[in-house]
């Protein structure tokens, strides 16, 4: 999952005006005497990119969609699947290759239409249709004919998903996918109302008016580019009695100092801290540390002269002091990574050990070794390198980029690093076009399995902008997701082999695993946070007096 970062600068007074326009925080004075107003205001890191479940990949969009809509399952506070539109969580048959899922009869779209099995069939076919250009379409590849449809070699009607009847969905798989039940709670797998989508004439998901809710809230007041929006309780939601909030406001606040002042003045109820603010508020009574299953890393353009050499990439990796970066530059609880798989995300199903720890440190810091490695290949690549480090233009990313620049230039004589900053959307576009040498990126787990990271760097992945294509790597992943998918021992061996290969070649250089520090108004309770998937669930949030 791409994490959009905070962009630009906004004044406190301007932010306060925007907040006043979109409603009160939990410390506001709405509500009758003796009762708490069920209204809260949340800072978010950036604008929504899209509300189309087939198109969304960034955290803010996925959180918005999962509040407005619901799939077969939701996740409980421990990230376990629980019934959503499905009336129960089912166990697959046929060695994990067949799901027959009953849907609840009382689930409705906000326009009154029932949510039916055909809504899922249409939505999943739409995701896989090549013209949709859904970046996450590969998540459906375990379903019969999904990969062929995605690659334009089969008609969407051949997908192994069918409506047995109005309220029964059948899914036929090519292979068993161990984490599929968690994916059923992910927005890419959400249903959409075909008639409503087609009425939007290609504009579905581009504004609040062009989406249709079936979840706990109805999203309002987003025009496609706005920096504020809000959610209203969805009275037609099948479980509306559980939803306590009447309104949830979101505001893009683009500087930590601004967010902090708005929080302390009672205008924001939940904010994210970075830099000095994170370091200085570790012991704040309102601080909430949320462990992330995300890795911040450098994506390397392996077509760049010098960076096409794996020894140079490894030399750069070795001289980066990850502990100092985590403790001094970030100071928010983030930790040095062991590789591209976060610690605490996935347990080896055979040994019951943490997958990342079991592999050992595949991204160590050893300045002496890094310098020696660089000196051994320096003349082969011309003796000098000029590298462009591309990053988003928020304060957090700039600080990290400047640290990386210093580490490389101070330790690897002959390499100079120039920083290029852009807004997140523009930076992604530049990277996709190959206009970078190093790109500072962040990826958060979409589901608790190593493939949520490893699949990014397959030769045919739409997220692989490194120009690194490795048959050994692709073969190991193909085995894990194909012939060995049903054998935990062989599958784990395949995944470890792929991860080890990736870290030996270093087309990506892991920097840290993020732990995010929030300040949370203690009156606002029940915000559910997931280290993976869509991260925040506000269905159970409420405000106390």
PDB file of N, CA, C and O in Angstrom, residues 183-231:
ATOM      1  N   UNK A 183      -8.041 -10.789   2.485  1.00  0.00           N
ATOM      2  CA  UNK A 183      -8.251  -9.966   1.288  1.00  0.00           C
ATOM      3  C   UNK A 183      -9.729  -9.679   1.037  1.00  0.00           C
ATOM      4  O   UNK A 183     -10.069  -8.640   0.456  1.00  0.00           O
ATOM      5  N   UNK A 184     -10.600 -10.563   1.466  1.00  0.00           N
ATOM      6  CA  UNK A 184     -12.035 -10.324   1.288  1.00  0.00           C
ATOM      7  C   UNK A 184     -12.504  -9.093   2.065  1.00  0.00           C
ATOM      8  O   UNK A 184     -13.603  -8.588   1.841  1.00  0.00           O
ATOM      9  N   UNK A 185     -11.661  -8.608   2.988  1.00  0.00           N
ATOM     10  CA  UNK A 185     -11.982  -7.380   3.729  1.00  0.00           C
ATOM     11  C   UNK A 185     -11.300  -6.154   3.118  1.00  0.00           C
ATOM     12  O   UNK A 185     -11.469  -5.047   3.618  1.00  0.00           O
ATOM     13  N   UNK A 186     -10.538  -6.356   2.035  1.00  0.00           N
ATOM     14  CA  UNK A 186      -9.745  -5.280   1.435  1.00  0.00           C
ATOM     15  C   UNK A 186     -10.545  -4.596   0.321  1.00  0.00           C
ATOM     16  O   UNK A 186     -11.258  -5.258  -0.436  1.00  0.00           O
ATOM     17  N   UNK A 187     -10.457  -3.265   0.196  1.00  0.00           N
ATOM     18  CA  UNK A 187     -11.305  -2.533  -0.755  1.00  0.00           C
ATOM     19  C   UNK A 187     -11.272  -3.010  -2.202  1.00  0.00           C
ATOM     20  O   UNK A 187     -12.285  -2.899  -2.898  1.00  0.00           O
ATOM     21  N   UNK A 188     -10.148  -3.545  -2.678  1.00  0.00           N
ATOM     22  CA  UNK A 188     -10.107  -4.049  -4.054  1.00  0.00           C
ATOM     23  C   UNK A 188     -11.172  -5.117  -4.283  1.00  0.00           C
ATOM     24  O   UNK A 188     -11.662  -5.285  -5.404  1.00  0.00           O
ATOM     25  N   UNK A 189     -11.566  -5.822  -3.223  1.00  0.00           N
ATOM     26  CA  UNK A 189     -12.540  -6.909  -3.314  1.00  0.00           C
ATOM     27  C   UNK A 189     -13.959  -6.464  -2.959  1.00  0.00           C
ATOM     28  O   UNK A 189     -14.856  -7.292  -2.856  1.00  0.00           O
ATOM     29  N   UNK A 190     -14.162  -5.173  -2.776  1.00  0.00           N
ATOM     30  CA  UNK A 190     -15.490  -4.689  -2.417  1.00  0.00           C
ATOM     31  C   UNK A 190     -16.456  -4.794  -3.600  1.00  0.00           C
ATOM     32  O   UNK A 190     -16.037  -4.704  -4.759  1.00  0.00           O
ATOM     33  N   UNK A 191     -17.765  -4.929  -3.321  1.00  0.00           N
ATOM     34  CA  UNK A 191     -18.755  -4.935  -4.403  1.00  0.00           C
ATOM     35  C   UNK A 191     -19.003  -3.512  -4.897  1.00  0.00           C
ATOM     36  O   UNK A 191     -18.705  -2.539  -4.191  1.00  0.00           O
ATOM     37  N   UNK A 192     -19.495  -3.386  -6.099  1.00  0.00           N
ATOM     38  CA  UNK A 192     -19.993  -2.100  -6.583  1.00  0.00           C
ATOM     39  C   UNK A 192     -21.319  -2.353  -7.292  1.00  0.00           C
ATOM     40  O   UNK A 192     -21.587  -3.434  -7.803  1.00  0.00           O
ATOM     41  N   UNK A 193     -22.158  -1.334  -7.297  1.00  0.00           N
ATOM     42  CA  UNK A 193     -23.489  -1.418  -7.905  1.00  0.00           C
ATOM     43  C   UNK A 193     -23.364  -1.080  -9.390  1.00  0.00           C
ATOM     44  O   UNK A 193     -23.070   0.061  -9.756  1.00  0.00           O
ATOM     45  N   UNK A 194     -23.545  -2.078 -10.241  1.00  0.00           N
ATOM     46  CA  UNK A 194     -23.296  -1.912 -11.671  1.00  0.00           C
ATOM     47  C   UNK A 194     -24.107  -0.779 -12.282  1.00  0.00           C
ATOM     48  O   UNK A 194     -23.574   0.045 -13.033  1.00  0.00           O
ATOM     49  N   UNK A 195     -25.385  -0.731 -11.976  1.00  0.00           N
ATOM     50  CA  UNK A 195     -26.242   0.301 -12.566  1.00  0.00           C
ATOM     51  C   UNK A 195     -25.754   1.697 -12.165  1.00  0.00           C
ATOM     52  O   UNK A 195     -25.692   2.604 -13.009  1.00  0.00           O
ATOM     53  N   UNK A 196     -25.369   1.845 -10.904  1.00  0.00           N
ATOM     54  CA  UNK A 196     -24.886   3.152 -10.452  1.00  0.00           C
ATOM     55  C   UNK A 196     -23.569   3.510 -11.134  1.00  0.00           C
ATOM     56  O   UNK A 196     -23.381   4.644 -11.582  1.00  0.00           O
ATOM     57  N   UNK A 197     -22.645   2.551 -11.208  1.00  0.00           N
ATOM     58  CA  UNK A 197     -21.342   2.811 -11.834  1.00  0.00           C
ATOM     59  C   UNK A 197     -21.512   3.253 -13.275  1.00  0.00           C
ATOM     60  O   UNK A 197     -20.892   4.231 -13.725  1.00  0.00           O
ATOM     61  N   UNK A 198     -22.351   2.563 -14.001  1.00  0.00           N
ATOM     62  CA  UNK A 198     -22.513   2.869 -15.425  1.00  0.00           C
ATOM     63  C   UNK A 198     -23.170   4.217 -15.647  1.00  0.00           C
ATOM     64  O   UNK A 198     -22.931   4.879 -16.664  1.00  0.00           O
ATOM     65  N   UNK A 199     -23.974   4.669 -14.696  1.00  0.00           N
ATOM     66  CA  UNK A 199     -24.607   5.989 -14.810  1.00  0.00           C
ATOM     67  C   UNK A 199     -23.605   7.129 -14.642  1.00  0.00           C
ATOM     68  O   UNK A 199     -23.892   8.269 -15.030  1.00  0.00           O
ATOM     69  N   UNK A 200     -22.427   6.830 -14.085  1.00  0.00           N
ATOM     70  CA  UNK A 200     -21.436   7.884 -13.838  1.00  0.00           C
ATOM     71  C   UNK A 200     -20.610   8.219 -15.080  1.00  0.00           C
ATOM     72  O   UNK A 200     -19.791   9.149 -15.053  1.00  0.00           O
ATOM     73  N   UNK A 201     -20.791   7.456 -16.152  1.00  0.00           N
ATOM     74  CA  UNK A 201     -20.114   7.740 -17.432  1.00  0.00           C
ATOM     75  C   UNK A 201     -18.609   7.915 -17.278  1.00  0.00           C
ATOM     76  O   UNK A 201     -18.002   8.881 -17.763  1.00  0.00           O
ATOM     77  N   UNK A 202     -17.991   6.965 -16.588  1.00  0.00           N
ATOM     78  CA  UNK A 202     -16.538   6.975 -16.447  1.00  0.00           C
ATOM     79  C   UNK A 202     -16.015   7.818 -15.311  1.00  0.00           C
ATOM     80  O   UNK A 202     -14.800   7.885 -15.097  1.00  0.00           O
ATOM     81  N   UNK A 203     -16.893   8.477 -14.548  1.00  0.00           N
ATOM     82  CA  UNK A 203     -16.446   9.350 -13.457  1.00  0.00           C
ATOM     83  C   UNK A 203     -16.646   8.721 -12.082  1.00  0.00           C
ATOM     84  O   UNK A 203     -16.488   9.387 -11.066  1.00  0.00           O
ATOM     85  N   UNK A 204     -16.977   7.436 -12.044  1.00  0.00           N
ATOM     86  CA  UNK A 204     -17.203   6.763 -10.773  1.00  0.00           C
ATOM     87  C   UNK A 204     -15.973   6.908  -9.866  1.00  0.00           C
ATOM     88  O   UNK A 204     -14.839   6.695 -10.288  1.00  0.00           O
ATOM     89  N   UNK A 205     -16.205   7.318  -8.618  1.00  0.00           N
ATOM     90  CA  UNK A 205     -15.135   7.426  -7.639  1.00  0.00           C
ATOM     91  C   UNK A 205     -14.336   8.702  -7.678  1.00  0.00           C
ATOM     92  O   UNK A 205     -13.376   8.862  -6.930  1.00  0.00           O
ATOM     93  N   UNK A 206     -14.740   9.651  -8.525  1.00  0.00           N
ATOM     94  CA  UNK A 206     -13.970  10.894  -8.652  1.00  0.00           C
ATOM     95  C   UNK A 206     -14.468  12.006  -7.740  1.00  0.00           C
ATOM     96  O   UNK A 206     -13.855  13.066  -7.673  1.00  0.00           O
ATOM     97  N   UNK A 207     -15.563  11.791  -7.045  1.00  0.00           N
ATOM     98  CA  UNK A 207     -16.098  12.764  -6.091  1.00  0.00           C
ATOM     99  C   UNK A 207     -17.079  12.050  -5.178  1.00  0.00           C
ATOM    100  O   UNK A 207     -17.460  10.896  -5.429  1.00  0.00           O
ATOM    101  N   UNK A 208     -17.503  12.741  -4.131  1.00  0.00           N
ATOM    102  CA  UNK A 208     -18.464  12.139  -3.199  1.00  0.00           C
ATOM    103  C   UNK A 208     -19.794  11.838  -3.876  1.00  0.00           C
ATOM    104  O   UNK A 208     -20.508  10.908  -3.481  1.00  0.00           O
ATOM    105  N   UNK A 209     -20.137  12.632  -4.879  1.00  0.00           N
ATOM    106  CA  UNK A 209     -21.421  12.446  -5.575  1.00  0.00           C
ATOM    107  C   UNK A 209     -21.405  11.246  -6.516  1.00  0.00           C
ATOM    108  O   UNK A 209     -22.466  10.797  -6.968  1.00  0.00           O
ATOM    109  N   UNK A 210     -20.218  10.742  -6.845  1.00  0.00           N
ATOM    110  CA  UNK A 210     -20.136   9.656  -7.830  1.00  0.00           C
ATOM    111  C   UNK A 210     -19.843   8.306  -7.186  1.00  0.00           C
ATOM    112  O   UNK A 210     -19.353   7.391  -7.849  1.00  0.00           O
ATOM    113  N   UNK A 211     -20.132   8.172  -5.886  1.00  0.00           N
ATOM    114  CA  UNK A 211     -19.985   6.885  -5.207  1.00  0.00           C
ATOM    115  C   UNK A 211     -21.281   6.543  -4.499  1.00  0.00           C
ATOM    116  O   UNK A 211     -22.135   7.409  -4.276  1.00  0.00           O
ATOM    117  N   UNK A 212     -21.419   5.265  -4.167  1.00  0.00           N
ATOM    118  CA  UNK A 212     -22.630   4.790  -3.502  1.00  0.00           C
ATOM    119  C   UNK A 212     -22.218   3.950  -2.301  1.00  0.00           C
ATOM    120  O   UNK A 212     -21.466   2.980  -2.436  1.00  0.00           O
ATOM    121  N   UNK A 213     -22.688   4.315  -1.129  1.00  0.00           N
ATOM    122  CA  UNK A 213     -22.285   3.653   0.116  1.00  0.00           C
ATOM    123  C   UNK A 213     -23.069   2.374   0.373  1.00  0.00           C
ATOM    124  O   UNK A 213     -24.244   2.261   0.012  1.00  0.00           O
ATOM    125  N   UNK A 214     -22.400   1.422   1.009  1.00  0.00           N
ATOM    126  CA  UNK A 214     -23.088   0.275   1.606  1.00  0.00           C
ATOM    127  C   UNK A 214     -22.458  -0.061   2.959  1.00  0.00           C
ATOM    128  O   UNK A 214     -22.719  -1.106   3.532  1.00  0.00           O
ATOM    129  N   UNK A 215     -21.608   0.866   3.467  1.00  0.00           N
ATOM    130  CA  UNK A 215     -20.878   0.638   4.703  1.00  0.00           C
ATOM    131  C   UNK A 215     -21.415   1.453   5.861  1.00  0.00           C
ATOM    132  O   UNK A 215     -22.511   2.022   5.792  1.00  0.00           O
ATOM    133  N   UNK A 216     -20.634   1.563   6.928  1.00  0.00           N
ATOM    134  CA  UNK A 216     -21.124   2.225   8.140  1.00  0.00           C
ATOM    135  C   UNK A 216     -21.328   3.724   8.006  1.00  0.00           C
ATOM    136  O   UNK A 216     -22.085   4.312   8.775  1.00  0.00           O
ATOM    137  N   UNK A 217     -20.659   4.356   7.033  1.00  0.00           N
ATOM    138  CA  UNK A 217     -20.773   5.800   6.852  1.00  0.00           C
ATOM    139  C   UNK A 217     -21.031   6.144   5.392  1.00  0.00           C
ATOM    140  O   UNK A 217     -20.822   5.316   4.492  1.00  0.00           O
ATOM    141  N   UNK A 218     -21.479   7.378   5.176  1.00  0.00           N
ATOM    142  CA  UNK A 218     -21.627   7.931   3.829  1.00  0.00           C
ATOM    143  C   UNK A 218     -20.664   9.108   3.728  1.00  0.00           C
ATOM    144  O   UNK A 218     -20.737  10.043   4.531  1.00  0.00           O
ATOM    145  N   UNK A 219     -19.761   9.054   2.758  1.00  0.00           N
ATOM    146  CA  UNK A 219     -18.773  10.115   2.608  1.00  0.00           C
ATOM    147  C   UNK A 219     -19.384  11.300   1.875  1.00  0.00           C
ATOM    148  O   UNK A 219     -20.048  11.139   0.855  1.00  0.00           O
ATOM    149  N   UNK A 220     -19.119  12.498   2.386  1.00  0.00           N
ATOM    150  CA  UNK A 220     -19.684  13.721   1.823  1.00  0.00           C
ATOM    151  C   UNK A 220     -18.598  14.781   1.629  1.00  0.00           C
ATOM    152  O   UNK A 220     -17.541  14.747   2.249  1.00  0.00           O
ATOM    153  N   UNK A 221     -18.904  15.741   0.768  1.00  0.00           N
ATOM    154  CA  UNK A 221     -18.128  16.978   0.651  1.00  0.00           C
ATOM    155  C   UNK A 221     -16.689  16.750   0.191  1.00  0.00           C
ATOM    156  O   UNK A 221     -15.771  17.400   0.682  1.00  0.00           O
ATOM    157  N   UNK A 222     -16.501  15.841  -0.774  1.00  0.00           N
ATOM    158  CA  UNK A 222     -15.197  15.707  -1.417  1.00  0.00           C
ATOM    159  C   UNK A 222     -15.397  15.877  -2.915  1.00  0.00           C
ATOM    160  O   UNK A 222     -16.173  15.155  -3.533  1.00  0.00           O
ATOM    161  N   UNK A 223     -14.695  16.859  -3.484  1.00  0.00           N
ATOM    162  CA  UNK A 223     -14.924  17.212  -4.888  1.00  0.00           C
ATOM    163  C   UNK A 223     -13.894  16.633  -5.836  1.00  0.00           C
ATOM    164  O   UNK A 223     -13.869  16.966  -7.017  1.00  0.00           O
ATOM    165  N   UNK A 224     -13.015  15.773  -5.334  1.00  0.00           N
ATOM    166  CA  UNK A 224     -11.988  15.182  -6.174  1.00  0.00           C
ATOM    167  C   UNK A 224     -10.608  15.711  -5.888  1.00  0.00           C
ATOM    168  O   UNK A 224      -9.606  15.047  -6.196  1.00  0.00           O
ATOM    169  N   UNK A 225     -10.527  16.890  -5.316  1.00  0.00           N
ATOM    170  CA  UNK A 225      -9.226  17.488  -4.987  1.00  0.00           C
ATOM    171  C   UNK A 225      -9.199  18.130  -3.610  1.00  0.00           C
ATOM    172  O   UNK A 225      -8.152  18.559  -3.148  1.00  0.00           O
ATOM    173  N   UNK A 226     -10.323  18.209  -2.939  1.00  0.00           N
ATOM    174  CA  UNK A 226     -10.432  18.950  -1.690  1.00  0.00           C
ATOM    175  C   UNK A 226      -9.586  18.390  -0.564  1.00  0.00           C
ATOM    176  O   UNK A 226      -9.265  17.205  -0.532  1.00  0.00           O
ATOM    177  N   UNK A 227      -9.274  19.259   0.388  1.00  0.00           N
ATOM    178  CA  UNK A 227      -8.453  18.879   1.528  1.00  0.00           C
ATOM    179  C   UNK A 227      -9.274  18.639   2.790  1.00  0.00           C
ATOM    180  O   UNK A 227      -8.715  18.511   3.888  1.00  0.00           O
ATOM    181  N   UNK A 228     -10.564  18.567   2.654  1.00  0.00           N
ATOM    182  CA  UNK A 228     -11.417  18.182   3.778  1.00  0.00           C
ATOM    183  C   UNK A 228     -12.619  17.427   3.243  1.00  0.00           C
ATOM    184  O   UNK A 228     -13.049  17.636   2.114  1.00  0.00           O
ATOM    185  N   UNK A 229     -13.136  16.533   4.061  1.00  0.00           N
ATOM    186  CA  UNK A 229     -14.345  15.781   3.747  1.00  0.00           C
ATOM    187  C   UNK A 229     -14.899  15.254   5.061  1.00  0.00           C
ATOM    188  O   UNK A 229     -14.245  15.353   6.104  1.00  0.00           O
ATOM    189  N   UNK A 230     -16.090  14.734   5.039  1.00  0.00           N
ATOM    190  CA  UNK A 230     -16.628  14.173   6.280  1.00  0.00           C
ATOM    191  C   UNK A 230     -17.470  12.946   5.999  1.00  0.00           C
ATOM    192  O   UNK A 230     -17.917  12.717   4.864  1.00  0.00           O
ATOM    193  N   UNK A 231     -17.658  12.164   7.037  1.00  0.00           N
ATOM    194  CA  UNK A 231     -18.483  10.964   6.985  1.00  0.00           C
ATOM    195  C   UNK A 231     -19.700  11.164   7.873  1.00  0.00           C
ATOM    196  O   UNK A 231     -19.585  11.672   8.992  1.00  0.00           O
TER     197      UNK A 231
END
